[in-house]
Amino acid sequence: MSTIVQAEQNSESIATAQILLRDAMNQGSSCRFCKTKLQHTFVDLGMSPLCESYLSAAHLNQMEPFYPLHVYVCSNCFLVQLEAYVSPEHIFSDYAYFSSYSDSWLAHSKAYTDRMKDRFSLDSASLVVEVASNDGYLLQYFVQKGIPVLGIEPAANVAPEAVKKGVPTLVKFFGVDTARELVAAGKQADLLLGNNVLAQVPDLNDFVAGMKLLLKPHGVITMEFPHLQRLMDENQFDTIYHEHFSYFSFLTAEKIFAAHGLTLFDVEELTTHGGSLRIFARHAEDTTHAVTSRVGDLRAREVNLGYEQIETYSRFADQVEETKRKLLEFLIEVKRSGKKIAGYGAPGKGNTLLNYCSIRTDFIDYTVDRNPHKHGKFLPGTHIPIFPPDQIQRTRPDYLLILPWNLKQEIMQQNAFIRDWGGKFVVPIPEVKVYS
């Protein structure tokens, strides 16, 4: 009896320690936009390594740092956010992600350049600046049209690839200081853009204030980022990782830009990355671009869906837990039947999914990726090996788990040959679905 009592006391002590630790970690944490103290959990995905910290074989038996994936929602501005446990310099200065390895993303970028050139009458006298320009995947299309460009990219290993495409690139992090340097050098943007960078900025106020400075008086900003509504509606919890510090509704994005003298005058809902927003901003004092009806429509929709009520956010964690259970049930059943499973892709979102669900080589033999910079390495945390795509033909897996599910159509088309031996595709989000 005493042993049982002691065990119960130990269990209570551990639970109490965990609560105290969580409270201590959150002590003094405040919203990165409005500075309100963070007290409300959005979802807690446990501990996870940095999602782009791929390992060489020599590092598999060394200590690997894990950081909390505990996401909060601000009760004042409703910004969903992670604490910045690691500096941007540590994450992005040497980065493994190259945008040009996705054909559909290149097509998306080319279509964007065509539309922006026509809509805003861009020509050889204009300047297009992209923040987080990566390997020149997008600006190359403006260069082909004879429109001057400047890329700003902090990853020194990625920027040279952009230069090879004819894209002048400044290797720096963007904020007020960088904007002032460019303005002093006589550079201001007619079109200032950033795709999937707003979420990756820990100091939002410095970043948006920098855009205000760099924008010409009648210039336009466009930013693309995953839409919080789609993340919640479709259980896209794997888009949460340490590189993504913030997750935006339109309502919150509008507040942030307005606080820095920028008006959102248009918005488009995109299918990219599981559902994104493309917002259009101008100086508040610039009346060149009228506010479209789409802005009011989306604002009203989010209000009606409860995105200004803290209770709306508290339900997400239950959805995530159920998605995890369904995926594990599927994988356990498949492995017990003697089938082989391989992964496709080594994206950041895949590493969140695999680590949260504790999926390692006991379920997935390997994964493949088109990016040669990842070949011969291992996924962080789970240590699943990464091969070139031709590994699929050699091993003929029964199931191919598509980790970058936002590119599922492209991937299924490229790998349709697995049907020759009865192979099937598996997409894990919003819930497990098998495509035969």
Short mmCIF file of C-alpha atoms in Angstrom, two decimals:
data_model
loop_
_atom_site.label_atom_id
_atom_site.label_comp_id
_atom_site.label_asym_id
_atom_site.label_seq_id
_atom_site.Cartn_x
_atom_site.Cartn_y
_atom_site.Cartn_z
CA MET A 1 0.00 0.00 0.00
CA SER A 2 2.81 2.38 0.88
CA THR A 3 4.41 1.74 -2.53
CA ILE A 4 1.17 2.72 -4.26
CA VAL A 5 0.85 5.86 -2.14
CA GLN A 6 4.47 6.74 -2.85
CA ALA A 7 3.89 6.23 -6.60
CA GLU A 8 0.82 8.46 -6.50
CA GLN A 9 2.76 11.12 -4.61
CA ASN A 10 5.59 10.92 -7.15
CA SER A 11 3.09 11.24 -10.00
CA GLU A 12 1.50 14.27 -8.34
CA SER A 13 4.94 15.79 -7.79
CA ILE A 14 5.86 15.32 -11.46
CA ALA A 15 2.54 16.85 -12.57
CA THR A 16 3.05 19.78 -10.22
CA ALA A 17 6.61 20.27 -11.48
CA GLN A 18 5.40 20.29 -15.08
CA ILE A 19 2.80 22.96 -14.28
CA LEU A 20 5.37 25.05 -12.43
CA LEU A 21 7.82 24.70 -15.32
CA ARG A 22 5.20 25.79 -17.83
CA ASP A 23 4.21 28.75 -15.66
CA ALA A 24 7.86 29.71 -15.23
CA MET A 25 8.48 29.57 -18.99
CA ASN A 26 5.46 31.77 -19.61
CA GLN A 27 6.27 34.20 -16.80
CA GLY A 28 6.61 37.62 -18.36
CA SER A 29 6.04 36.39 -21.92
CA SER A 30 4.17 39.00 -23.89
CA CYS A 31 2.60 39.36 -27.32
CA ARG A 32 5.19 40.28 -29.94
CA PHE A 33 2.81 42.86 -31.40
CA CYS A 34 0.79 44.51 -28.63
CA LYS A 35 2.85 43.36 -25.57
CA THR A 36 -0.16 41.92 -23.71
CA LYS A 37 0.84 39.10 -21.35
CA LEU A 38 0.28 35.69 -22.95
CA GLN A 39 -1.92 33.43 -20.84
CA HIS A 40 -4.01 31.36 -23.27
CA THR A 41 -2.75 28.18 -24.94
CA PHE A 42 -3.68 27.61 -28.58
CA VAL A 43 -2.02 24.18 -28.84
CA ASP A 44 0.91 22.45 -27.18
CA LEU A 45 2.82 20.12 -29.54
CA GLY A 46 5.42 19.18 -26.94
CA MET A 47 9.15 19.41 -27.60
CA SER A 48 10.60 19.38 -31.09
CA PRO A 49 13.92 20.09 -32.84
CA LEU A 50 14.29 22.93 -35.33
CA CYS A 51 12.52 21.66 -38.42
CA GLU A 52 15.32 22.51 -40.88
CA SER A 53 18.16 21.14 -38.72
CA TYR A 54 18.90 18.07 -40.84
CA LEU A 55 21.57 15.74 -39.47
CA SER A 56 24.59 14.09 -41.04
CA ALA A 57 25.38 10.48 -40.12
CA ALA A 58 28.24 11.70 -37.94
CA HIS A 59 25.81 13.65 -35.72
CA LEU A 60 23.20 10.95 -35.14
CA ASN A 61 24.63 9.94 -31.77
CA GLN A 62 25.21 13.46 -30.52
CA MET A 63 22.94 15.55 -28.36
CA GLU A 64 20.14 17.15 -30.34
CA PRO A 65 18.43 20.30 -28.99
CA PHE A 66 14.66 20.25 -28.67
CA TYR A 67 12.53 23.33 -27.95
CA PRO A 68 8.89 23.78 -26.89
CA LEU A 69 6.22 23.98 -29.57
CA HIS A 70 3.76 25.59 -27.17
CA VAL A 71 1.60 28.06 -29.07
CA TYR A 72 -0.29 30.91 -27.39
CA VAL A 73 -3.01 33.28 -28.51
CA CYS A 74 -3.07 36.90 -27.37
CA SER A 75 -6.29 37.84 -25.59
CA ASN A 76 -6.04 41.42 -26.88
CA CYS A 77 -5.07 41.33 -30.58
CA PHE A 78 -5.59 37.56 -31.09
CA LEU A 79 -2.20 37.00 -32.65
CA VAL A 80 -1.38 33.27 -32.48
CA GLN A 81 2.32 32.90 -31.71
CA LEU A 82 5.29 30.92 -30.51
CA GLU A 83 7.94 32.32 -28.26
CA ALA A 84 11.27 32.94 -30.00
CA TYR A 85 13.35 30.26 -28.32
CA VAL A 86 16.02 30.51 -31.02
CA SER A 87 17.28 33.62 -32.78
CA PRO A 88 16.56 34.17 -36.48
CA GLU A 89 20.32 34.32 -37.07
CA HIS A 90 20.61 30.75 -35.77
CA ILE A 91 17.73 29.50 -37.94
CA PHE A 92 18.07 31.37 -41.21
CA SER A 93 21.74 32.28 -41.74
CA ASP A 94 22.47 28.83 -43.18
CA TYR A 95 19.18 27.49 -44.49
CA ALA A 96 18.32 24.20 -46.20
CA TYR A 97 15.18 25.38 -47.99
CA PHE A 98 15.44 26.29 -51.69
CA SER A 99 12.16 27.48 -53.23
CA SER A 100 13.01 26.53 -56.80
CA TYR A 101 12.65 22.77 -56.23
CA SER A 102 8.85 23.00 -56.43
CA ASP A 103 7.48 23.26 -59.97
CA SER A 104 4.06 24.39 -58.78
CA TRP A 105 5.60 27.12 -56.60
CA LEU A 106 7.57 28.42 -59.57
CA ALA A 107 4.38 28.48 -61.64
CA HIS A 108 2.63 30.36 -58.83
CA SER A 109 5.46 32.91 -58.73
CA LYS A 110 5.52 33.44 -62.49
CA ALA A 111 1.75 34.01 -62.55
CA TYR A 112 2.17 36.55 -59.73
CA THR A 113 4.78 38.55 -61.68
CA ASP A 114 2.55 38.66 -64.75
CA ARG A 115 -0.39 39.98 -62.73
CA MET A 116 1.55 42.53 -60.70
CA LYS A 117 3.27 43.95 -63.79
CA ASP A 118 -0.09 44.55 -65.46
CA ARG A 119 -2.04 45.67 -62.40
CA PHE A 120 0.52 48.20 -61.16
CA SER A 121 2.07 49.19 -64.51
CA LEU A 122 5.59 48.12 -63.56
CA ASP A 123 8.32 48.84 -66.11
CA SER A 124 12.05 49.52 -66.48
CA ALA A 125 11.71 52.63 -64.30
CA SER A 126 10.23 50.65 -61.37
CA LEU A 127 11.95 48.81 -58.53
CA VAL A 128 10.63 45.51 -57.16
CA VAL A 129 12.07 44.47 -53.80
CA GLU A 130 11.48 41.07 -52.24
CA VAL A 131 12.15 40.42 -48.58
CA ALA A 132 13.34 36.84 -47.97
CA SER A 133 13.97 36.34 -51.68
CA ASN A 134 15.52 32.89 -51.19
CA ASP A 135 17.18 31.56 -54.35
CA GLY A 136 15.62 34.10 -56.73
CA TYR A 137 12.70 31.77 -57.50
CA LEU A 138 10.32 34.77 -58.03
CA LEU A 139 12.40 37.83 -58.86
CA GLN A 140 13.94 36.01 -61.82
CA TYR A 141 10.63 36.49 -63.67
CA PHE A 142 10.70 40.27 -63.15
CA VAL A 143 14.31 40.27 -64.41
CA GLN A 144 13.13 38.49 -67.56
CA LYS A 145 10.63 41.32 -68.09
CA GLY A 146 13.34 43.98 -67.80
CA ILE A 147 12.08 45.28 -64.45
CA PRO A 148 14.81 46.20 -61.91
CA VAL A 149 14.79 44.08 -58.74
CA LEU A 150 16.53 43.70 -55.41
CA GLY A 151 16.41 40.62 -53.24
CA ILE A 152 16.99 40.75 -49.48
CA GLU A 153 17.93 37.32 -48.13
CA PRO A 154 19.64 36.47 -44.81
CA ALA A 155 20.78 32.95 -45.79
CA ALA A 156 24.32 33.34 -47.15
CA ASN A 157 24.26 29.82 -48.57
CA VAL A 158 21.05 30.46 -50.55
CA ALA A 159 21.64 33.99 -51.89
CA PRO A 160 24.36 32.98 -54.42
CA GLU A 161 21.80 30.86 -56.25
CA ALA A 162 19.71 33.99 -56.78
CA VAL A 163 22.70 35.91 -58.12
CA LYS A 164 23.21 33.15 -60.70
CA LYS A 165 19.68 33.92 -61.94
CA GLY A 166 20.55 37.59 -62.40
CA VAL A 167 18.90 38.71 -59.15
CA PRO A 168 20.98 41.26 -57.17
CA THR A 169 20.77 40.12 -53.56
CA LEU A 170 21.57 41.83 -50.28
CA VAL A 171 22.53 39.28 -47.63
CA LYS A 172 20.88 40.80 -44.57
CA PHE A 173 17.93 40.48 -42.24
CA PHE A 174 15.24 43.03 -42.96
CA GLY A 175 13.95 45.63 -40.54
CA VAL A 176 14.10 49.37 -39.87
CA ASP A 177 17.90 49.54 -40.00
CA THR A 178 18.16 47.80 -43.38
CA ALA A 179 15.31 49.94 -44.76
CA ARG A 180 17.07 53.15 -43.67
CA GLU A 181 20.32 52.04 -45.33
CA LEU A 182 18.51 51.39 -48.62
CA VAL A 183 16.58 54.67 -48.51
CA ALA A 184 19.82 56.54 -47.79
CA ALA A 185 21.27 54.85 -50.90
CA GLY A 186 18.35 56.14 -52.97
CA LYS A 187 16.39 52.90 -53.14
CA GLN A 188 12.65 52.71 -52.48
CA ALA A 189 10.20 50.10 -53.75
CA ASP A 190 7.33 50.50 -56.18
CA LEU A 191 6.41 46.92 -55.30
CA LEU A 192 7.62 45.45 -52.01
CA LEU A 193 6.78 41.79 -51.52
CA GLY A 194 7.32 38.93 -49.13
CA ASN A 195 6.07 35.38 -49.54
CA ASN A 196 5.90 33.26 -46.40
CA VAL A 197 8.21 35.56 -44.45
CA LEU A 198 5.81 37.50 -42.20
CA ALA A 199 5.28 34.39 -40.07
CA GLN A 200 9.05 33.99 -39.71
CA VAL A 201 9.72 37.38 -38.14
CA PRO A 202 10.06 37.53 -34.34
CA ASP A 203 10.09 41.35 -34.23
CA LEU A 204 6.94 42.12 -36.19
CA ASN A 205 6.88 45.80 -35.36
CA ASP A 206 10.43 46.36 -36.59
CA PHE A 207 9.73 44.42 -39.79
CA VAL A 208 6.49 46.20 -40.72
CA ALA A 209 7.93 49.59 -39.76
CA GLY A 210 10.82 48.83 -42.12
CA MET A 211 8.42 48.15 -44.96
CA LYS A 212 6.71 51.49 -44.31
CA LEU A 213 10.08 53.24 -44.72
CA LEU A 214 11.15 51.36 -47.84
CA LEU A 215 7.87 51.85 -49.72
CA LYS A 216 7.55 54.73 -52.21
CA PRO A 217 4.71 57.22 -51.53
CA HIS A 218 2.45 55.44 -54.07
CA GLY A 219 4.06 52.02 -53.77
CA VAL A 220 2.33 48.73 -52.97
CA ILE A 221 3.19 45.94 -50.55
CA THR A 222 2.03 42.36 -51.08
CA MET A 223 2.56 39.68 -48.47
CA GLU A 224 1.55 36.03 -48.58
CA PHE A 225 1.16 33.89 -45.48
CA PRO A 226 -0.85 30.83 -44.39
CA HIS A 227 -4.35 31.80 -43.30
CA LEU A 228 -5.14 30.96 -39.68
CA GLN A 229 -8.72 30.06 -40.57
CA ARG A 230 -7.54 27.32 -42.93
CA LEU A 231 -5.00 26.09 -40.38
CA MET A 232 -7.76 25.67 -37.81
CA ASP A 233 -10.48 24.38 -40.11
CA GLU A 234 -8.26 21.69 -41.63
CA ASN A 235 -6.12 20.72 -38.62
CA GLN A 236 -2.94 21.95 -40.27
CA PHE A 237 -0.99 21.79 -37.03
CA ASP A 238 2.15 20.64 -38.88
CA THR A 239 2.55 24.16 -40.28
CA ILE A 240 3.52 25.11 -36.73
CA TYR A 241 7.26 25.02 -36.15
CA HIS A 242 9.95 27.16 -34.58
CA GLU A 243 10.75 28.97 -37.82
CA HIS A 244 7.13 30.21 -37.87
CA PHE A 245 6.82 32.61 -34.96
CA SER A 246 3.30 33.90 -35.80
CA TYR A 247 0.02 32.70 -37.37
CA PHE A 248 -2.34 35.32 -38.78
CA SER A 249 -6.01 35.92 -39.23
CA PHE A 250 -6.86 38.78 -41.56
CA LEU A 251 -8.22 40.75 -38.61
CA THR A 252 -4.92 40.60 -36.74
CA ALA A 253 -2.80 41.31 -39.83
CA GLU A 254 -4.93 44.39 -40.48
CA LYS A 255 -4.31 45.68 -36.93
CA ILE A 256 -0.56 45.19 -37.23
CA PHE A 257 -0.25 47.05 -40.52
CA ALA A 258 -2.58 49.84 -39.40
CA ALA A 259 -0.43 50.41 -36.32
CA HIS A 260 2.42 51.31 -38.68
CA GLY A 261 0.48 53.61 -40.99
CA LEU A 262 -0.30 51.02 -43.65
CA THR A 263 -3.79 50.24 -44.98
CA LEU A 264 -4.78 46.84 -46.37
CA PHE A 265 -6.72 47.74 -49.51
CA ASP A 266 -7.17 44.29 -51.05
CA VAL A 267 -6.88 40.61 -50.18
CA GLU A 268 -6.89 37.38 -52.14
CA GLU A 269 -7.46 33.87 -50.84
CA LEU A 270 -4.97 31.42 -52.33
CA THR A 271 -4.67 27.63 -52.36
CA THR A 272 -0.92 27.63 -51.69
CA HIS A 273 0.45 26.07 -48.49
CA GLY A 274 -2.93 24.63 -47.60
CA GLY A 275 -4.68 27.99 -47.90
CA SER A 276 -2.99 31.39 -47.77
CA LEU A 277 -3.83 35.06 -47.90
CA ARG A 278 -2.21 37.58 -50.19
CA ILE A 279 -2.70 41.01 -48.69
CA PHE A 280 -2.15 44.31 -50.51
CA ALA A 281 -1.03 47.33 -48.48
CA ARG A 282 -0.39 51.01 -49.16
CA HIS A 283 0.46 54.05 -47.12
CA ALA A 284 -2.60 55.12 -45.12
CA GLU A 285 -2.31 58.62 -46.58
CA ASP A 286 -2.18 57.32 -50.18
CA THR A 287 -5.61 57.33 -51.84
CA THR A 288 -4.39 55.88 -55.15
CA HIS A 289 -5.84 52.43 -54.43
CA ALA A 290 -9.40 52.20 -53.12
CA VAL A 291 -10.23 49.54 -50.52
CA THR A 292 -11.98 46.65 -52.27
CA SER A 293 -15.10 44.83 -51.12
CA ARG A 294 -13.01 41.70 -50.50
CA VAL A 295 -11.46 43.39 -47.46
CA GLY A 296 -14.81 44.05 -45.82
CA ASP A 297 -16.15 40.62 -46.75
CA LEU A 298 -13.23 38.72 -45.21
CA ARG A 299 -13.19 40.94 -42.14
CA ALA A 300 -16.91 40.28 -41.56
CA ARG A 301 -16.49 36.55 -42.11
CA GLU A 302 -13.75 36.25 -39.52
CA VAL A 303 -15.76 38.26 -37.00
CA ASN A 304 -18.76 35.98 -37.56
CA LEU A 305 -16.56 32.90 -37.12
CA GLY A 306 -15.45 34.17 -33.71
CA TYR A 307 -11.85 35.21 -34.39
CA GLU A 308 -12.25 38.03 -31.88
CA GLN A 309 -13.32 35.62 -29.12
CA ILE A 310 -10.76 33.66 -27.11
CA GLU A 311 -13.09 30.65 -26.86
CA THR A 312 -12.79 30.04 -30.60
CA TYR A 313 -9.10 29.26 -30.24
CA SER A 314 -9.41 26.90 -27.28
CA ARG A 315 -11.03 24.12 -29.35
CA PHE A 316 -8.12 23.59 -31.71
CA ALA A 317 -6.05 21.36 -29.42
CA ASP A 318 -8.75 18.66 -29.34
CA GLN A 319 -8.81 18.54 -33.16
CA VAL A 320 -5.03 18.09 -33.27
CA GLU A 321 -5.03 15.21 -30.81
CA GLU A 322 -7.69 13.37 -32.81
CA THR A 323 -5.73 13.83 -36.04
CA LYS A 324 -2.69 12.28 -34.36
CA ARG A 325 -4.69 9.29 -33.15
CA LYS A 326 -6.13 8.61 -36.61
CA LEU A 327 -2.73 8.76 -38.31
CA LEU A 328 -1.12 6.40 -35.80
CA GLU A 329 -4.03 3.95 -36.06
CA PHE A 330 -3.55 3.82 -39.83
CA LEU A 331 0.22 3.34 -39.66
CA ILE A 332 -0.03 0.62 -37.01
CA GLU A 333 -2.58 -1.31 -39.08
CA VAL A 334 -0.45 -1.06 -42.24
CA LYS A 335 2.76 -2.19 -40.52
CA ARG A 336 1.03 -5.11 -38.82
CA SER A 337 -0.12 -6.28 -42.25
CA GLY A 338 3.53 -6.41 -43.37
CA LYS A 339 3.39 -3.47 -45.78
CA LYS A 340 6.23 -1.04 -46.49
CA ILE A 341 5.83 2.73 -46.05
CA ALA A 342 8.12 5.44 -47.43
CA GLY A 343 7.83 9.19 -47.13
CA TYR A 344 7.91 11.78 -49.86
CA GLY A 345 9.51 15.11 -49.03
CA ALA A 346 11.53 16.50 -46.14
CA PRO A 347 9.68 19.76 -45.46
CA GLY A 348 9.54 21.65 -42.20
CA LYS A 349 5.87 20.74 -41.73
CA GLY A 350 6.73 17.06 -42.07
CA ASN A 351 9.17 17.25 -39.19
CA THR A 352 6.54 18.76 -36.90
CA LEU A 353 4.09 16.01 -37.86
CA LEU A 354 6.57 13.17 -37.39
CA ASN A 355 7.98 14.40 -34.09
CA TYR A 356 4.60 15.21 -32.54
CA CYS A 357 3.21 11.82 -33.56
CA SER A 358 6.44 9.95 -32.62
CA ILE A 359 6.76 8.46 -36.11
CA ARG A 360 10.25 7.14 -36.77
CA THR A 361 11.82 4.34 -38.80
CA ASP A 362 9.59 1.88 -36.97
CA PHE A 363 6.85 3.17 -39.27
CA ILE A 364 8.61 4.88 -42.21
CA ASP A 365 11.64 3.27 -43.83
CA TYR A 366 12.96 6.46 -45.41
CA THR A 367 11.85 9.63 -47.16
CA VAL A 368 12.93 11.19 -50.47
CA ASP A 369 13.36 14.78 -51.57
CA ARG A 370 14.24 16.56 -54.81
CA ASN A 371 16.58 18.93 -52.99
CA PRO A 372 20.12 17.47 -53.31
CA HIS A 373 21.24 19.51 -50.29
CA LYS A 374 19.21 17.10 -48.12
CA HIS A 375 20.38 13.81 -49.65
CA GLY A 376 22.35 11.57 -47.32
CA LYS A 377 21.08 13.42 -44.27
CA PHE A 378 18.50 12.49 -41.64
CA LEU A 379 15.34 14.20 -40.44
CA PRO A 380 15.73 16.04 -37.12
CA GLY A 381 14.41 14.21 -34.11
CA THR A 382 13.12 11.12 -35.92
CA HIS A 383 16.40 10.32 -37.77
CA ILE A 384 14.57 9.04 -40.85
CA PRO A 385 17.09 8.92 -43.75
CA ILE A 386 16.63 11.15 -46.81
CA PHE A 387 17.29 9.74 -50.30
CA PRO A 388 16.94 11.01 -53.88
CA PRO A 389 13.52 10.26 -55.44
CA ASP A 390 14.79 7.28 -57.44
CA GLN A 391 14.92 5.31 -54.17
CA ILE A 392 11.18 4.79 -54.62
CA GLN A 393 11.69 2.80 -57.82
CA ARG A 394 14.38 0.68 -56.18
CA THR A 395 12.41 -0.30 -53.07
CA ARG A 396 8.81 -0.23 -54.38
CA PRO A 397 6.99 0.76 -51.16
CA ASP A 398 3.31 -0.14 -50.72
CA TYR A 399 2.47 3.35 -49.42
CA LEU A 400 4.01 6.75 -50.06
CA LEU A 401 3.26 9.21 -47.25
CA ILE A 402 3.21 12.71 -48.74
CA LEU A 403 4.64 15.06 -46.11
CA PRO A 404 4.35 18.32 -48.14
CA TRP A 405 0.62 17.64 -48.56
CA ASN A 406 0.10 21.13 -49.99
CA LEU A 407 1.90 19.82 -53.11
CA LYS A 408 0.03 16.51 -53.24
CA GLN A 409 -1.26 16.89 -56.80
CA GLU A 410 2.20 17.70 -58.16
CA ILE A 411 3.78 14.83 -56.22
CA MET A 412 1.17 12.25 -57.21
CA GLN A 413 1.57 13.17 -60.87
CA GLN A 414 5.35 12.91 -60.70
CA ASN A 415 5.19 9.54 -58.92
CA ALA A 416 2.18 7.96 -60.64
CA PHE A 417 4.43 4.99 -61.50
CA ILE A 418 3.95 3.52 -57.99
CA ARG A 419 0.57 2.31 -59.18
CA ASP A 420 2.44 -0.14 -61.44
CA TRP A 421 3.07 -2.35 -58.39
CA GLY A 422 -0.11 -1.45 -56.54
CA GLY A 423 1.40 1.38 -54.53
CA LYS A 424 -0.84 3.99 -52.93
CA PHE A 425 -0.44 7.58 -51.78
CA VAL A 426 -1.26 8.68 -48.24
CA VAL A 427 -2.01 12.29 -47.26
CA PRO A 428 -2.05 12.89 -43.47
CA ILE A 429 -3.74 16.32 -43.24
CA PRO A 430 -6.52 17.28 -42.46
CA GLU A 431 -6.92 13.57 -41.73
CA VAL A 432 -5.57 10.37 -43.22
CA LYS A 433 -6.67 9.81 -46.80
CA VAL A 434 -5.46 7.06 -49.12
CA TYR A 435 -5.31 7.66 -52.89
CA SER A 436 -5.14 4.51 -55.00
#
